[in-house]
mmCIF file of C-alpha atoms in Angstrom:
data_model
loop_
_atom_site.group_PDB
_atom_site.id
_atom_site.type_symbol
_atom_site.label_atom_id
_atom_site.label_comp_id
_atom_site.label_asym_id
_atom_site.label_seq_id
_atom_site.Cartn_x
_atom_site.Cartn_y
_atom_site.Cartn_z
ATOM 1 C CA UNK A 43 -14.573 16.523 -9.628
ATOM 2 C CA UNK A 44 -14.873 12.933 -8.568
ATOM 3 C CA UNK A 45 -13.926 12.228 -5.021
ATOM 4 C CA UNK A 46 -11.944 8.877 -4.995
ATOM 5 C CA UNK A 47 -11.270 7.033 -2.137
ATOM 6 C CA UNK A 48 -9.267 3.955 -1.771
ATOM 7 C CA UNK A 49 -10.653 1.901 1.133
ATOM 8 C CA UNK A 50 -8.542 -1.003 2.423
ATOM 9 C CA UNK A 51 -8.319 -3.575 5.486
ATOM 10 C CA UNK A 52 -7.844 -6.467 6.155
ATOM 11 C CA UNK A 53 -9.790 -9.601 5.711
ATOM 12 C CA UNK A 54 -13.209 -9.352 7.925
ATOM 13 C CA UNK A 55 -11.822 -5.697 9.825
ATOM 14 C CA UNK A 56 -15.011 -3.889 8.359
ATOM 15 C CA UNK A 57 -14.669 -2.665 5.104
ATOM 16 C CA UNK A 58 -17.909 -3.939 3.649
ATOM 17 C CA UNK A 59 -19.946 -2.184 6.806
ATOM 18 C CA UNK A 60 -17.819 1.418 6.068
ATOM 19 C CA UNK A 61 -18.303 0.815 2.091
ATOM 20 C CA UNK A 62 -22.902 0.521 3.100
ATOM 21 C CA UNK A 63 -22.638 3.473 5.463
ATOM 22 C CA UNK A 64 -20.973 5.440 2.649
ATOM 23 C CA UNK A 65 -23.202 4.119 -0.284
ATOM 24 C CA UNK A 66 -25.910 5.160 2.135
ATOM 25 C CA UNK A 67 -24.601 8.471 1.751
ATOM 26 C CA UNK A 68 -24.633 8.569 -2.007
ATOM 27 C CA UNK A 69 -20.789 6.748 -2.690
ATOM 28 C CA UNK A 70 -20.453 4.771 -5.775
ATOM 29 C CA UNK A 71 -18.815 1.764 -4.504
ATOM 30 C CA UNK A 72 -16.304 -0.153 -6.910
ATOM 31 C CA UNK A 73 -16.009 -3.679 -5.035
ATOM 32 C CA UNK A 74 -13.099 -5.529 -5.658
ATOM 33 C CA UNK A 75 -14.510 -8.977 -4.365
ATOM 34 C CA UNK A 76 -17.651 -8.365 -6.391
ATOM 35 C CA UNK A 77 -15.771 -7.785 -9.351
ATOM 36 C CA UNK A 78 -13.553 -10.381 -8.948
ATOM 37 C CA UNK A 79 -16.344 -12.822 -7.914
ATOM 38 C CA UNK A 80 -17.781 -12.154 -11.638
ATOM 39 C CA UNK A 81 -14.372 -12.714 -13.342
ATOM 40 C CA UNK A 82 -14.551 -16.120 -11.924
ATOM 41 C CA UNK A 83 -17.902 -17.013 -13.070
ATOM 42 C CA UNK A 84 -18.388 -19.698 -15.361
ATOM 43 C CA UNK A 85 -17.433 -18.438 -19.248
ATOM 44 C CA UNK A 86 -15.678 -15.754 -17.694
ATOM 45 C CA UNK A 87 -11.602 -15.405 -18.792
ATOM 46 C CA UNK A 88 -10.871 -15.363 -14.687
ATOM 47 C CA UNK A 89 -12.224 -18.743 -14.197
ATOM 48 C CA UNK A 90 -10.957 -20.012 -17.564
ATOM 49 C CA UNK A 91 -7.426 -18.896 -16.365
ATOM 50 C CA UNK A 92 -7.784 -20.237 -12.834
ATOM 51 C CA UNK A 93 -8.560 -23.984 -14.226
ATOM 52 C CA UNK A 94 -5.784 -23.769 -17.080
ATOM 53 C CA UNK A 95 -3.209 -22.925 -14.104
ATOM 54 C CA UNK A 96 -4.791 -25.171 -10.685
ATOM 55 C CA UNK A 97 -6.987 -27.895 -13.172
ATOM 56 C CA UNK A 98 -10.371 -28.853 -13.331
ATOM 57 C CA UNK A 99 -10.178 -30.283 -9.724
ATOM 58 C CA UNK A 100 -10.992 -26.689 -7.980
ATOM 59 C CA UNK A 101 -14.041 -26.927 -10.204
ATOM 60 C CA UNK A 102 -17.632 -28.037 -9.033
ATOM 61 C CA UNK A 103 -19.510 -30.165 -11.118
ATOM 62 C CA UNK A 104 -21.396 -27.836 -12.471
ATOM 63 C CA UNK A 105 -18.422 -25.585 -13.505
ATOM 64 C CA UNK A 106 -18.199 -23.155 -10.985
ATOM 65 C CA UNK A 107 -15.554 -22.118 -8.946
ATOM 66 C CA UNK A 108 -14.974 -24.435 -5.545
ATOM 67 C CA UNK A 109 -14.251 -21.466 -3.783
ATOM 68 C CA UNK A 110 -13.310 -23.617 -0.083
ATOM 69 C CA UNK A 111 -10.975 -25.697 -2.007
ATOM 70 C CA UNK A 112 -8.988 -23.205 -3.736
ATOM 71 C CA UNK A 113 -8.857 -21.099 -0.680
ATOM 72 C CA UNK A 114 -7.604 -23.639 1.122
ATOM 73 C CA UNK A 115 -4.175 -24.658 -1.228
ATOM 74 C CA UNK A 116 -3.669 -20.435 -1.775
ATOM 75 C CA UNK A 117 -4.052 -18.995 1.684
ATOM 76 C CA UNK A 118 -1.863 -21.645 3.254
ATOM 77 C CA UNK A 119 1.152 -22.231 0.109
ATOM 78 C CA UNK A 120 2.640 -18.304 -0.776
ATOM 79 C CA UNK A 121 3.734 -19.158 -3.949
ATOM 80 C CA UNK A 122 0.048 -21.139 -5.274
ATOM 81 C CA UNK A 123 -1.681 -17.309 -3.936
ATOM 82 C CA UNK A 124 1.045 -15.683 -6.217
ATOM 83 C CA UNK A 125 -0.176 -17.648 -9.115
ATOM 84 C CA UNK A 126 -3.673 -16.994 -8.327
ATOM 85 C CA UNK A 127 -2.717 -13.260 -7.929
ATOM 86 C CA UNK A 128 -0.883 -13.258 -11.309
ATOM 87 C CA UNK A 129 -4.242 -14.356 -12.918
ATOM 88 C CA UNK A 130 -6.575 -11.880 -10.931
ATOM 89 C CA UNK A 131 -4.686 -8.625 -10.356
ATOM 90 C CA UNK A 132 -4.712 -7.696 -14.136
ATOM 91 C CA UNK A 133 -8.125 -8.445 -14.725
ATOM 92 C CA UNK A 134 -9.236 -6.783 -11.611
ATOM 93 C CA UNK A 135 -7.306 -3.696 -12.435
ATOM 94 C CA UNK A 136 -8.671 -3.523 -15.546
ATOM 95 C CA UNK A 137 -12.249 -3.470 -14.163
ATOM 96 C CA UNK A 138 -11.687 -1.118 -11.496
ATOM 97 C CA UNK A 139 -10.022 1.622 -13.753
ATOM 98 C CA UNK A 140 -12.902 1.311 -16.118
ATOM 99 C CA UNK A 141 -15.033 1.991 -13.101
ATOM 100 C CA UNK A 142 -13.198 4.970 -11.812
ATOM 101 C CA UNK A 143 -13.374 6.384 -15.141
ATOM 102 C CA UNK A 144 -17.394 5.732 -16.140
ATOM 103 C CA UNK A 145 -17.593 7.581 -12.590
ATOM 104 C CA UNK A 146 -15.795 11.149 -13.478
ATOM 105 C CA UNK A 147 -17.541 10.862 -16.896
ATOM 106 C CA UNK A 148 -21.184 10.890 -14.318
ATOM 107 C CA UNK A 149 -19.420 13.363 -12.461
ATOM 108 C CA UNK A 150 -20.302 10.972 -9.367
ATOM 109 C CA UNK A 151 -19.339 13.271 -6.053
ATOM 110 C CA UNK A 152 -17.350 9.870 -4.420
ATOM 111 C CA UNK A 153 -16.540 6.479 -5.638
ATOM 112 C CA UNK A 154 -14.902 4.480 -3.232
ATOM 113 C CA UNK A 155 -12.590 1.613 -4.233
ATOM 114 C CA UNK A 156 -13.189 -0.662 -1.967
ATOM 115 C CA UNK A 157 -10.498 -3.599 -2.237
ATOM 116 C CA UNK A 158 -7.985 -5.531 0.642
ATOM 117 C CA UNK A 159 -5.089 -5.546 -2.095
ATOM 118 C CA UNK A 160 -5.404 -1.958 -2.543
ATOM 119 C CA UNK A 161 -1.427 -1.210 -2.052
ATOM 120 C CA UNK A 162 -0.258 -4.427 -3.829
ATOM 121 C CA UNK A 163 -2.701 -4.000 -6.626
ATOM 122 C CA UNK A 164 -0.919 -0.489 -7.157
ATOM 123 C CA UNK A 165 -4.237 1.387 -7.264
ATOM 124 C CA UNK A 166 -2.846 4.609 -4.724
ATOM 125 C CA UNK A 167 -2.544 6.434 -8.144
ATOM 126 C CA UNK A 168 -6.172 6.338 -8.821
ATOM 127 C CA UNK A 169 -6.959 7.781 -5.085
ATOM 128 C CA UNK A 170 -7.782 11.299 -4.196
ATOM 129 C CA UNK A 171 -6.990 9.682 -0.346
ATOM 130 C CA UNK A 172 -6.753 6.628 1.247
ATOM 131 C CA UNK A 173 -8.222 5.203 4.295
ATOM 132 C CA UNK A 174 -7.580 1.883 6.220
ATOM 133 C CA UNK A 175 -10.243 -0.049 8.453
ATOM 134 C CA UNK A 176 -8.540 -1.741 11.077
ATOM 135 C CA UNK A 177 -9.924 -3.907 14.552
ATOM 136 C CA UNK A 178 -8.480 -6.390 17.135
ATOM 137 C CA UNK A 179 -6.848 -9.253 16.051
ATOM 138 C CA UNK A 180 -9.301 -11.347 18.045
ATOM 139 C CA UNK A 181 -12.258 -9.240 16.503
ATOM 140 C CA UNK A 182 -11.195 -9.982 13.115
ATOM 141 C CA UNK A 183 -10.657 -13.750 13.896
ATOM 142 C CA UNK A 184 -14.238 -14.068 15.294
ATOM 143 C CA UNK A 185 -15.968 -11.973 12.000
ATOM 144 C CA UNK A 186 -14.108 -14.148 9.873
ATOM 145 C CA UNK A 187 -14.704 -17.892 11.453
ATOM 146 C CA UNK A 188 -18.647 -16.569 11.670
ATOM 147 C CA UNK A 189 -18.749 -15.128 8.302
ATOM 148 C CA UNK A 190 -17.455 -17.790 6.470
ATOM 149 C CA UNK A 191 -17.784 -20.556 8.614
ATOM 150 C CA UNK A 192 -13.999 -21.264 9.009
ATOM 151 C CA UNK A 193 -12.467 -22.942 11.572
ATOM 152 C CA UNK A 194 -9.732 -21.577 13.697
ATOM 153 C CA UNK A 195 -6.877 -22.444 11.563
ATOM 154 C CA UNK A 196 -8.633 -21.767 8.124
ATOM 155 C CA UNK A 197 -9.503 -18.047 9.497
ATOM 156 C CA UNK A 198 -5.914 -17.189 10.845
ATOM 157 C CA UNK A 199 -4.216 -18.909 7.696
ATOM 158 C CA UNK A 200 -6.284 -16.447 5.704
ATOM 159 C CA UNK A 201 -5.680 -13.182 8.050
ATOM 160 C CA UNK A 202 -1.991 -14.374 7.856
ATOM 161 C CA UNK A 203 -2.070 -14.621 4.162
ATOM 162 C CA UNK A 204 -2.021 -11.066 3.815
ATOM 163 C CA UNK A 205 -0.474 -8.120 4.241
ATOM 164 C CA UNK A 206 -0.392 -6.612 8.028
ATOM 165 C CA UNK A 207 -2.090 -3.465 9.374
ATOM 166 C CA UNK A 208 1.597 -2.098 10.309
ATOM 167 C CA UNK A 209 2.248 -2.266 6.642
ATOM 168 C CA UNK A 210 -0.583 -0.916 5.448
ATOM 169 C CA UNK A 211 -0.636 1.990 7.601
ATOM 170 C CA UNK A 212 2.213 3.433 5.995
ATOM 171 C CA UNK A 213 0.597 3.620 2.718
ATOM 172 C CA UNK A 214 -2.641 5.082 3.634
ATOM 173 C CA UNK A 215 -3.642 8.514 4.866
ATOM 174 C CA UNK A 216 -6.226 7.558 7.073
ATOM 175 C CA UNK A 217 -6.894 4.744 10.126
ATOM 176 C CA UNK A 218 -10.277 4.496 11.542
ATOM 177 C CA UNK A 219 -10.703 1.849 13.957
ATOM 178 C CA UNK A 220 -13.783 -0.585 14.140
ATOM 179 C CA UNK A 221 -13.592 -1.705 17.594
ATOM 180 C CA UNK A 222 -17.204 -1.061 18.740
ATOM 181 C CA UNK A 223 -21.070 -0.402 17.049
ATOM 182 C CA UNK A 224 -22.109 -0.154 13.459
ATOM 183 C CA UNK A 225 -23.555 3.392 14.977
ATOM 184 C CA UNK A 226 -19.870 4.396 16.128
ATOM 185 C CA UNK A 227 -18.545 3.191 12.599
ATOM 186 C CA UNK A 228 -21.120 5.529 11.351
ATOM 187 C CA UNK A 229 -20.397 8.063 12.961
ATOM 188 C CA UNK A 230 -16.828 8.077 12.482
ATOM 189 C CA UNK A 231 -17.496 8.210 8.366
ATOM 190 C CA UNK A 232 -20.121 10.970 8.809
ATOM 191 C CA UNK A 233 -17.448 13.071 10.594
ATOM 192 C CA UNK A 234 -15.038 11.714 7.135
ATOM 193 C CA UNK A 235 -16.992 12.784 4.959
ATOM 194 C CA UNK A 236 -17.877 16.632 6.576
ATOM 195 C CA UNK A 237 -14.261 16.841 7.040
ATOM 196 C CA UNK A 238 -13.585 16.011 3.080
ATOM 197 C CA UNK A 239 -17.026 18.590 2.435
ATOM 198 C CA UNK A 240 -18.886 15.468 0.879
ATOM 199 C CA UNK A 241 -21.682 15.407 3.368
ATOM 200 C CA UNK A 242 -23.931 17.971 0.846
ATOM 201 C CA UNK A 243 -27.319 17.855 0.467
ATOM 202 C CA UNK A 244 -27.493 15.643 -2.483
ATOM 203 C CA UNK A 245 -26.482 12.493 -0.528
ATOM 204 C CA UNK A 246 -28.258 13.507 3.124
#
């Protein structure tokens, strides 16, 4: 039986870090960003979709995606994300449950979903649990302006853009918060995974 665990959070909270400590453990990790990232490559029907519905002016000259300027109209007009959301989810979805499945046929001992929209992308029926990655508000700020090189207002228009921790905890069966060291974080998901009797000696 294949573990699966659906792993949300918001925006910069520490998914990605939980997500390597797991692989590190022997996880299969099924990335939403990654996979939506390759949707919107050039060629790809994501991408092909994204400039029929926002036009060829979110496009770099050489075709690809201009990621900064596309963020920029979605995260801060509702109803421009929800079109961007219409095009992505499906296609997404898709991809994941394909995923999930080529991982039960390998009889892989966890795959992790790993994906912010996990509860609006209506992927709880594909989850053996769910767990939630959570920090402060001004932690989350900070890992976002640095990561991405945001200003202020870009970053919190973003963290605002989505869904709150409140709301997501009611959804999920698990919190863990990321509040201090990668080494705590690790620890944390080493005492998750003995707990759920993954921690054998094929991923040590």
């Amino acid at each position: 039986m294949t573990y699966v665990l659906g792993l949300t959070g918001g925006i910069a909270s520490g998914k990605s870090t939980v997500s390597k400590i797991l692989a590190s453990y022997g996880a299969e990790i099924i990335d939403g960003d990654v996979i939506a990232r390759r949707l919107q490559q050039p060629g790809e029907e994501g991408l092909r979709q994204i400039e029929l519905q926002f036009g060829k002016e979110y496009l770099n000259a050489d075709g690809s995606l201009n990621r900064t300027k596309l963020g920029d109209l979605v995260f801060n007009d509702p109803a421009e994300l929800a079109k961007l959301n219409h095009i992505m989810r499906p296609l997404i979805h898709q991809q994941i449950i394909e995923r999930v499945n080529q991982a039960k046929k390998a009889k892989v001992k966890l795959a992790v979903i790993d994906i912010a929209l996990l509860i609006e992308g209506h992927y709880l029926d594909l989850c053996t649990s769910t767990m939630m990655i959570e920090t402060t508000s001004a932690k989350q700020l900070s890992n976002l302006m640095n990561r991405n090189h945001l200003s202020k207002a870009r970053a919190q228009a973003r963290i605002n853009a989505q869904m709150s921790n409140c709301e997501r905890a009611k959804y999920v069966d698990e919190v863990i918060t990321n509040n201090g060291s990668v080494e705590e974080l690790k620890l944390k998901m080493i005492k998750w995974l003995t707990s759920k009797h993954l921690l054998g000696s094929e991923v040590e």
